[in-house]
Amino acid sequence: MSERNPHITQLADHLFRREAGKMVAVLTRLFGTENLQMAEDVVQDTLLLAFNSWPDKGIPSNPTAWLYKVAKNKAIDKLRHNRHSLNTDPDDFSETHDQALPDITGMWKQELLEDDMLRMMFACCHPKIPKENQITLILKTLCGFSTIEIAKAFLIPEDTVSKRLYRTKEFFRSEKIKLGIPSVNELKKRTDVVLNAIYLLFNEGYNSTQSEYLIRKDLMDEAMLLCQLLIQNKNTQQPETYALMALMCFHASRSESRLSTEGEIILLSRQDRTRWDGRLITQGNHLMNQAAFGDTVSPYHLEAAIAFEHCTANSFDTTNWKRILGYYDWLCRIAPSPFTAINRAVALMQVDGPQAALTALQDIPGTEKFYLYHAILGEIYIRLHDFASARISLEGAISLTRAAAEKKILQEKLAAVLN
Amino acid sequence: MKEYMLLFRGGLDFTTASPELLQQSMMKWMTWMDGLKADGTYLSGERLTQQGAVLSGPEKQLTDGPYAEGKEIVAGFIAIKANDLQQAIEIAKGCPIFEYDGSTEVQEIAKMR
């Protein structure tokens, strides 16, 4: 029936979600971070007005402009109405805000909007805010997710999400965090925190802990959009920024081939490489070249380099595993973590065989609680024809993952071992 | 042809609905209403705000009774044309409100003569 109204299809691409983030960012600049809730309320009211009038009156010819205009008018009302309750000196207010009122119109220009999003991102990633709260706030304010959606994405109670948001807003209120791009000597450190949040967001999308959907493309898309903003701004376009974007492009290029139509995992060795998105791989390459200036090699550079090897190999067997192992060795030196070491063991298995991988894996401390450790251990035992040990490892892995698709593929392996 | 009133209750919780959900829901409503308009079924309709009051009894006492429960608020109404109640019910079944935990009441409009 949608062909009856051509505007409906035009609106299908997350218009509300995209614009909500931008509007919150602009309004937060206007109201101050201490009034973030007010900014969110204005945006919600604006969307609700669209909801109530568009079905009957028809969609305006420029829906985005319509939303901005309504939000702007609501903001002006709020400022007039709340001038005494806002955390602003009333005398100061009449001078600054009343003069600022006509300027509210100018705040909605596209290039300013992007800067506002960037400022908001830095505020969300304030070093004094715990990492999980940073990501929660980014998803809520900039990506337009509800508390329920965030709770589902991270498999945590909705109450926990609300508490995180509440604490962060309290922090904004008490510390009166100013919106802005950090000063030059602070910029590198602050940008690193933002990049880390984007990386975590992407990773959650890439391998979602959510039980039903292994790939949450939404989260991956949001992470890439946010990183794109950092790339466009000359203050934040560091080598690491390009490297992170490249790494996301490479991994995102394989999204379509990672799951079957039934939602089952397709292992890398069996993926249809013709379905990998060549456009994203080319874009990733281009970004890698841009990431190569300066003298820093960040973990993002190395992870992107590893992903590049996979994306450009003709088949699983002709993949340059030796080079990948080299990158993992490097990665383990500059960013040691049990996960890096576990993944390195897989590359080692391809280069030096399962026995070498087993020895390496058993040397990694504190891995017992990671499902991936047991899953890979299971695979190694299978290749060593030690099926009794394989069974124990696979059962351990199954008990540790909550993702249904992961459970399924492990169970299939287990069934093969038992036969 | 008779005229029927469809009253919508409950549905999406606007205070907590994410932008994405609001948009999805709006598009479903739009698609449905466009369909009704296209085949001439639709007569008129409005959404209601969540404020209201009820006057009742000889004292005409003002209460906010039925509006206390968010879920029971009449979200809006539309008037449609249908041959009979059964057909009106069939039309109402296409309403997207059922996907959002809402309900629809179908009433024939008695013409004042």
PDB file of C-alpha atoms in Angstrom, chain A residues 69-268:
ATOM      1  CA  LYS A  69      11.519  24.423  12.853  1.00  0.00           C
ATOM      2  CA  VAL A  70       9.195  22.841  15.398  1.00  0.00           C
ATOM      3  CA  ALA A  71      12.106  22.002  17.714  1.00  0.00           C
ATOM      4  CA  LYS A  72      13.396  25.545  17.393  1.00  0.00           C
ATOM      5  CA  ASN A  73      10.027  27.048  18.304  1.00  0.00           C
ATOM      6  CA  LYS A  74       9.598  24.681  21.224  1.00  0.00           C
ATOM      7  CA  ALA A  75      13.094  25.597  22.382  1.00  0.00           C
ATOM      8  CA  ILE A  76      12.310  29.298  22.278  1.00  0.00           C
ATOM      9  CA  ASP A  77       9.149  28.649  24.320  1.00  0.00           C
ATOM     10  CA  LYS A  78      11.164  26.678  26.868  1.00  0.00           C
ATOM     11  CA  LEU A  79      13.769  29.401  27.168  1.00  0.00           C
ATOM     12  CA  ARG A  80      11.130  32.058  27.712  1.00  0.00           C
ATOM     13  CA  HIS A  81       9.179  29.890  30.096  1.00  0.00           C
ATOM     14  CA  ASN A  82      12.106  28.590  32.114  1.00  0.00           C
ATOM     15  CA  ARG A  83      14.266  31.646  32.238  1.00  0.00           C
ATOM     16  CA  HIS A  84      14.168  31.672  36.032  1.00  0.00           C
ATOM     17  CA  SER A  85      14.408  27.979  36.609  1.00  0.00           C
ATOM     18  CA  LEU A  86      17.304  27.387  34.248  1.00  0.00           C
ATOM     19  CA  ASN A  87      20.628  27.133  36.005  1.00  0.00           C
ATOM     20  CA  THR A  88      21.606  30.497  34.689  1.00  0.00           C
ATOM     21  CA  ASP A  89      22.052  33.803  36.371  1.00  0.00           C
ATOM     22  CA  PRO A  90      18.838  35.696  35.485  1.00  0.00           C
ATOM     23  CA  ASP A  91      20.721  38.921  34.788  1.00  0.00           C
ATOM     24  CA  ASP A  92      23.212  37.110  32.693  1.00  0.00           C
ATOM     25  CA  PHE A  93      20.354  35.303  31.008  1.00  0.00           C
ATOM     26  CA  SER A  94      18.538  38.374  29.751  1.00  0.00           C
ATOM     27  CA  GLU A  95      21.744  39.549  28.134  1.00  0.00           C
ATOM     28  CA  THR A  96      22.985  36.375  26.609  1.00  0.00           C
ATOM     29  CA  HIS A  97      19.932  34.268  25.917  1.00  0.00           C
ATOM     30  CA  ASP A  98      17.541  36.940  24.810  1.00  0.00           C
ATOM     31  CA  GLN A  99      20.125  38.133  22.363  1.00  0.00           C
ATOM     32  CA  ALA A 100      20.717  34.545  21.455  1.00  0.00           C
ATOM     33  CA  LEU A 101      17.075  33.885  20.655  1.00  0.00           C
ATOM     34  CA  PRO A 102      17.161  35.162  17.072  1.00  0.00           C
ATOM     35  CA  ASP A 103      20.379  33.199  16.554  1.00  0.00           C
ATOM     36  CA  ILE A 104      18.632  29.947  17.313  1.00  0.00           C
ATOM     37  CA  THR A 105      17.662  29.920  13.662  1.00  0.00           C
ATOM     38  CA  GLY A 106      21.279  29.914  12.587  1.00  0.00           C
ATOM     39  CA  MET A 107      22.140  26.991  14.835  1.00  0.00           C
ATOM     40  CA  TRP A 108      20.518  24.431  12.535  1.00  0.00           C
ATOM     41  CA  LYS A 109      22.925  24.697   9.624  1.00  0.00           C
ATOM     42  CA  GLN A 110      24.324  21.343   8.602  1.00  0.00           C
ATOM     43  CA  GLU A 111      27.996  22.123   9.297  1.00  0.00           C
ATOM     44  CA  LEU A 112      27.168  23.502  12.740  1.00  0.00           C
ATOM     45  CA  LEU A 113      25.018  20.467  13.485  1.00  0.00           C
ATOM     46  CA  GLU A 114      27.961  18.173  12.902  1.00  0.00           C
ATOM     47  CA  ASP A 115      30.145  20.194  15.247  1.00  0.00           C
ATOM     48  CA  ASP A 116      27.399  20.025  17.859  1.00  0.00           C
ATOM     49  CA  MET A 117      27.276  16.242  17.510  1.00  0.00           C
ATOM     50  CA  LEU A 118      31.050  16.158  17.969  1.00  0.00           C
ATOM     51  CA  ARG A 119      30.914  18.358  21.057  1.00  0.00           C
ATOM     52  CA  MET A 120      28.182  16.168  22.474  1.00  0.00           C
ATOM     53  CA  MET A 121      30.283  13.081  21.801  1.00  0.00           C
ATOM     54  CA  PHE A 122      33.170  14.564  23.770  1.00  0.00           C
ATOM     55  CA  ALA A 123      30.818  15.441  26.626  1.00  0.00           C
ATOM     56  CA  CYS A 124      29.417  11.882  26.659  1.00  0.00           C
ATOM     57  CA  CYS A 125      32.991  10.543  26.728  1.00  0.00           C
ATOM     58  CA  HIS A 126      34.194  12.731  29.571  1.00  0.00           C
ATOM     59  CA  PRO A 127      37.059  10.842  31.255  1.00  0.00           C
ATOM     60  CA  LYS A 128      35.261  10.931  34.603  1.00  0.00           C
ATOM     61  CA  ILE A 129      32.288   9.021  33.178  1.00  0.00           C
ATOM     62  CA  PRO A 130      32.651   5.214  33.336  1.00  0.00           C
ATOM     63  CA  LYS A 131      32.984   3.540  29.914  1.00  0.00           C
ATOM     64  CA  GLU A 132      29.680   1.673  30.018  1.00  0.00           C
ATOM     65  CA  ASN A 133      27.890   4.909  30.938  1.00  0.00           C
ATOM     66  CA  GLN A 134      29.600   6.745  28.066  1.00  0.00           C
ATOM     67  CA  ILE A 135      28.268   4.260  25.540  1.00  0.00           C
ATOM     68  CA  THR A 136      24.826   4.220  27.120  1.00  0.00           C
ATOM     69  CA  LEU A 137      24.583   7.996  26.887  1.00  0.00           C
ATOM     70  CA  ILE A 138      25.854   8.081  23.291  1.00  0.00           C
ATOM     71  CA  LEU A 139      23.226   5.545  22.278  1.00  0.00           C
ATOM     72  CA  LYS A 140      20.481   7.448  24.078  1.00  0.00           C
ATOM     73  CA  THR A 141      21.270  11.022  23.105  1.00  0.00           C
ATOM     74  CA  LEU A 142      23.097  10.796  19.787  1.00  0.00           C
ATOM     75  CA  CYS A 143      21.733   7.589  18.271  1.00  0.00           C
ATOM     76  CA  GLY A 144      18.116   7.931  19.403  1.00  0.00           C
ATOM     77  CA  PHE A 145      17.788   4.536  21.111  1.00  0.00           C
ATOM     78  CA  SER A 146      15.328   4.054  23.961  1.00  0.00           C
ATOM     79  CA  THR A 147      16.318   2.613  27.329  1.00  0.00           C
ATOM     80  CA  ILE A 148      14.512  -0.606  26.394  1.00  0.00           C
ATOM     81  CA  GLU A 149      16.443  -0.922  23.145  1.00  0.00           C
ATOM     82  CA  ILE A 150      19.767  -0.292  24.891  1.00  0.00           C
ATOM     83  CA  ALA A 151      18.883  -2.833  27.575  1.00  0.00           C
ATOM     84  CA  LYS A 152      18.101  -5.412  24.885  1.00  0.00           C
ATOM     85  CA  ALA A 153      21.256  -4.683  22.931  1.00  0.00           C
ATOM     86  CA  PHE A 154      23.502  -5.230  25.954  1.00  0.00           C
ATOM     87  CA  LEU A 155      21.427  -7.863  27.743  1.00  0.00           C
ATOM     88  CA  ILE A 156      21.136  -5.816  30.882  1.00  0.00           C
ATOM     89  CA  PRO A 157      18.049  -4.855  32.879  1.00  0.00           C
ATOM     90  CA  GLU A 158      16.309  -1.693  31.733  1.00  0.00           C
ATOM     91  CA  ASP A 159      16.673  -0.414  35.257  1.00  0.00           C
ATOM     92  CA  THR A 160      20.459  -0.550  34.906  1.00  0.00           C
ATOM     93  CA  VAL A 161      20.289   1.559  31.757  1.00  0.00           C
ATOM     94  CA  SER A 162      18.078   4.129  33.488  1.00  0.00           C
ATOM     95  CA  LYS A 163      20.467   4.288  36.434  1.00  0.00           C
ATOM     96  CA  ARG A 164      23.456   4.815  34.158  1.00  0.00           C
ATOM     97  CA  LEU A 165      21.678   7.612  32.315  1.00  0.00           C
ATOM     98  CA  TYR A 166      20.548   9.170  35.564  1.00  0.00           C
ATOM     99  CA  ARG A 167      24.048   9.140  37.051  1.00  0.00           C
ATOM    100  CA  THR A 168      25.575  10.643  33.936  1.00  0.00           C
ATOM    101  CA  LYS A 169      22.982  13.406  33.828  1.00  0.00           C
ATOM    102  CA  GLU A 170      23.606  14.064  37.526  1.00  0.00           C
ATOM    103  CA  PHE A 171      27.298  14.313  36.723  1.00  0.00           C
ATOM    104  CA  PHE A 172      26.565  16.875  33.995  1.00  0.00           C
ATOM    105  CA  ARG A 173      24.377  18.822  36.398  1.00  0.00           C
ATOM    106  CA  SER A 174      26.837  18.915  39.266  1.00  0.00           C
ATOM    107  CA  GLU A 175      29.987  19.466  37.187  1.00  0.00           C
ATOM    108  CA  LYS A 176      28.365  21.826  34.681  1.00  0.00           C
ATOM    109  CA  ILE A 177      30.313  20.229  31.856  1.00  0.00           C
ATOM    110  CA  LYS A 178      30.801  22.672  29.037  1.00  0.00           C
ATOM    111  CA  LEU A 179      30.237  21.511  25.505  1.00  0.00           C
ATOM    112  CA  GLY A 180      33.270  21.953  23.356  1.00  0.00           C
ATOM    113  CA  ILE A 181      36.134  20.424  21.435  1.00  0.00           C
ATOM    114  CA  PRO A 182      38.951  19.872  23.976  1.00  0.00           C
ATOM    115  CA  SER A 183      42.046  22.077  23.874  1.00  0.00           C
ATOM    116  CA  VAL A 184      44.980  21.007  21.715  1.00  0.00           C
ATOM    117  CA  ASN A 185      47.049  19.445  24.497  1.00  0.00           C
ATOM    118  CA  GLU A 186      44.048  17.491  25.765  1.00  0.00           C
ATOM    119  CA  LEU A 187      42.671  16.555  22.379  1.00  0.00           C
ATOM    120  CA  LYS A 188      44.672  13.399  21.707  1.00  0.00           C
ATOM    121  CA  LYS A 189      43.766  11.786  25.027  1.00  0.00           C
ATOM    122  CA  ARG A 190      40.111  12.806  24.825  1.00  0.00           C
ATOM    123  CA  THR A 191      39.762  11.635  21.220  1.00  0.00           C
ATOM    124  CA  ASP A 192      41.198   8.258  22.239  1.00  0.00           C
ATOM    125  CA  VAL A 193      38.368   7.865  24.743  1.00  0.00           C
ATOM    126  CA  VAL A 194      35.790   8.700  22.069  1.00  0.00           C
ATOM    127  CA  LEU A 195      37.416   6.253  19.632  1.00  0.00           C
ATOM    128  CA  ASN A 196      37.327   3.549  22.280  1.00  0.00           C
ATOM    129  CA  ALA A 197      33.610   4.125  22.838  1.00  0.00           C
ATOM    130  CA  ILE A 198      32.980   3.896  19.081  1.00  0.00           C
ATOM    131  CA  TYR A 199      35.084   0.726  18.902  1.00  0.00           C
ATOM    132  CA  LEU A 200      33.072  -0.883  21.713  1.00  0.00           C
ATOM    133  CA  LEU A 201      29.826   0.163  20.054  1.00  0.00           C
ATOM    134  CA  PHE A 202      30.909  -1.384  16.758  1.00  0.00           C
ATOM    135  CA  ASN A 203      32.092  -4.543  18.460  1.00  0.00           C
ATOM    136  CA  GLU A 204      28.763  -4.941  20.194  1.00  0.00           C
ATOM    137  CA  GLY A 205      27.114  -4.723  16.785  1.00  0.00           C
ATOM    138  CA  TYR A 206      29.642  -7.048  15.153  1.00  0.00           C
ATOM    139  CA  ASN A 207      29.201  -9.774  17.699  1.00  0.00           C
ATOM    140  CA  SER A 208      26.184  -8.906  19.704  1.00  0.00           C
ATOM    141  CA  THR A 209      25.737 -10.456  23.102  1.00  0.00           C
ATOM    142  CA  GLN A 210      22.044 -10.290  22.391  1.00  0.00           C
ATOM    143  CA  SER A 211      20.680 -13.783  22.316  1.00  0.00           C
ATOM    144  CA  GLU A 212      18.707 -13.684  19.061  1.00  0.00           C
ATOM    145  CA  TYR A 213      20.633 -11.509  16.656  1.00  0.00           C
ATOM    146  CA  LEU A 214      24.326 -12.069  16.278  1.00  0.00           C
ATOM    147  CA  ILE A 215      24.810  -9.049  14.071  1.00  0.00           C
ATOM    148  CA  ARG A 216      23.186  -5.814  15.084  1.00  0.00           C
ATOM    149  CA  LYS A 217      23.790  -3.856  11.924  1.00  0.00           C
ATOM    150  CA  ASP A 218      22.191  -0.805  13.522  1.00  0.00           C
ATOM    151  CA  LEU A 219      24.915  -0.534  16.130  1.00  0.00           C
ATOM    152  CA  MET A 220      27.631  -0.997  13.514  1.00  0.00           C
ATOM    153  CA  ASP A 221      26.081   1.712  11.330  1.00  0.00           C
ATOM    154  CA  GLU A 222      25.819   4.130  14.232  1.00  0.00           C
ATOM    155  CA  ALA A 223      29.460   3.545  15.190  1.00  0.00           C
ATOM    156  CA  MET A 224      30.559   4.221  11.609  1.00  0.00           C
ATOM    157  CA  LEU A 225      28.462   7.381  11.379  1.00  0.00           C
ATOM    158  CA  LEU A 226      29.968   8.744  14.585  1.00  0.00           C
ATOM    159  CA  CYS A 227      33.502   7.932  13.438  1.00  0.00           C
ATOM    160  CA  GLN A 228      32.776   9.664  10.132  1.00  0.00           C
ATOM    161  CA  LEU A 229      32.084  12.842  12.088  1.00  0.00           C
ATOM    162  CA  LEU A 230      35.502  12.585  13.760  1.00  0.00           C
ATOM    163  CA  ILE A 231      37.125  12.119  10.356  1.00  0.00           C
ATOM    164  CA  GLN A 232      35.448  15.178   8.904  1.00  0.00           C
ATOM    165  CA  ASN A 233      36.732  17.480  11.626  1.00  0.00           C
ATOM    166  CA  LYS A 234      40.336  18.583  11.294  1.00  0.00           C
ATOM    167  CA  ASN A 235      40.813  18.594  15.064  1.00  0.00           C
ATOM    168  CA  THR A 236      39.926  14.958  15.465  1.00  0.00           C
ATOM    169  CA  GLN A 237      41.206  13.403  12.245  1.00  0.00           C
ATOM    170  CA  GLN A 238      44.116  11.553  13.840  1.00  0.00           C
ATOM    171  CA  PRO A 239      45.817   8.519  12.276  1.00  0.00           C
ATOM    172  CA  GLU A 240      43.915   6.382  14.806  1.00  0.00           C
ATOM    173  CA  THR A 241      40.610   7.840  13.641  1.00  0.00           C
ATOM    174  CA  TYR A 242      41.266   6.762  10.056  1.00  0.00           C
ATOM    175  CA  ALA A 243      42.545   3.379  11.203  1.00  0.00           C
ATOM    176  CA  LEU A 244      39.426   2.716  13.274  1.00  0.00           C
ATOM    177  CA  MET A 245      37.208   3.692  10.366  1.00  0.00           C
ATOM    178  CA  ALA A 246      39.196   1.434   8.033  1.00  0.00           C
ATOM    179  CA  LEU A 247      38.882  -1.476  10.425  1.00  0.00           C
ATOM    180  CA  MET A 248      35.119  -0.956  10.651  1.00  0.00           C
ATOM    181  CA  CYS A 249      34.807  -0.789   6.851  1.00  0.00           C
ATOM    182  CA  PHE A 250      36.682  -4.074   6.428  1.00  0.00           C
ATOM    183  CA  HIS A 251      34.584  -5.913   9.000  1.00  0.00           C
ATOM    184  CA  ALA A 252      31.312  -4.381   7.845  1.00  0.00           C
ATOM    185  CA  SER A 253      32.093  -5.500   4.287  1.00  0.00           C
ATOM    186  CA  ARG A 254      31.593  -9.111   5.396  1.00  0.00           C
ATOM    187  CA  SER A 255      28.271  -8.580   7.216  1.00  0.00           C
ATOM    188  CA  GLU A 256      26.108 -10.088   4.477  1.00  0.00           C
ATOM    189  CA  SER A 257      28.073 -13.326   4.350  1.00  0.00           C
ATOM    190  CA  ARG A 258      28.482 -14.006   8.067  1.00  0.00           C
ATOM    191  CA  LEU A 259      24.997 -15.337   8.691  1.00  0.00           C
ATOM    192  CA  SER A 260      22.762 -17.602   6.647  1.00  0.00           C
ATOM    193  CA  THR A 261      19.212 -16.576   5.863  1.00  0.00           C
ATOM    194  CA  GLU A 262      18.199 -18.724   8.834  1.00  0.00           C
ATOM    195  CA  GLY A 263      20.469 -16.685  11.106  1.00  0.00           C
ATOM    196  CA  GLU A 264      23.118 -19.373  11.432  1.00  0.00           C
ATOM    197  CA  ILE A 265      26.796 -18.545  11.650  1.00  0.00           C
ATOM    198  CA  ILE A 266      28.799 -19.171   8.496  1.00  0.00           C
ATOM    199  CA  LEU A 267      32.442 -19.715   9.360  1.00  0.00           C
ATOM    200  CA  LEU A 268      35.062 -17.586   7.642  1.00  0.00           C
TER     201      LEU A 268
END
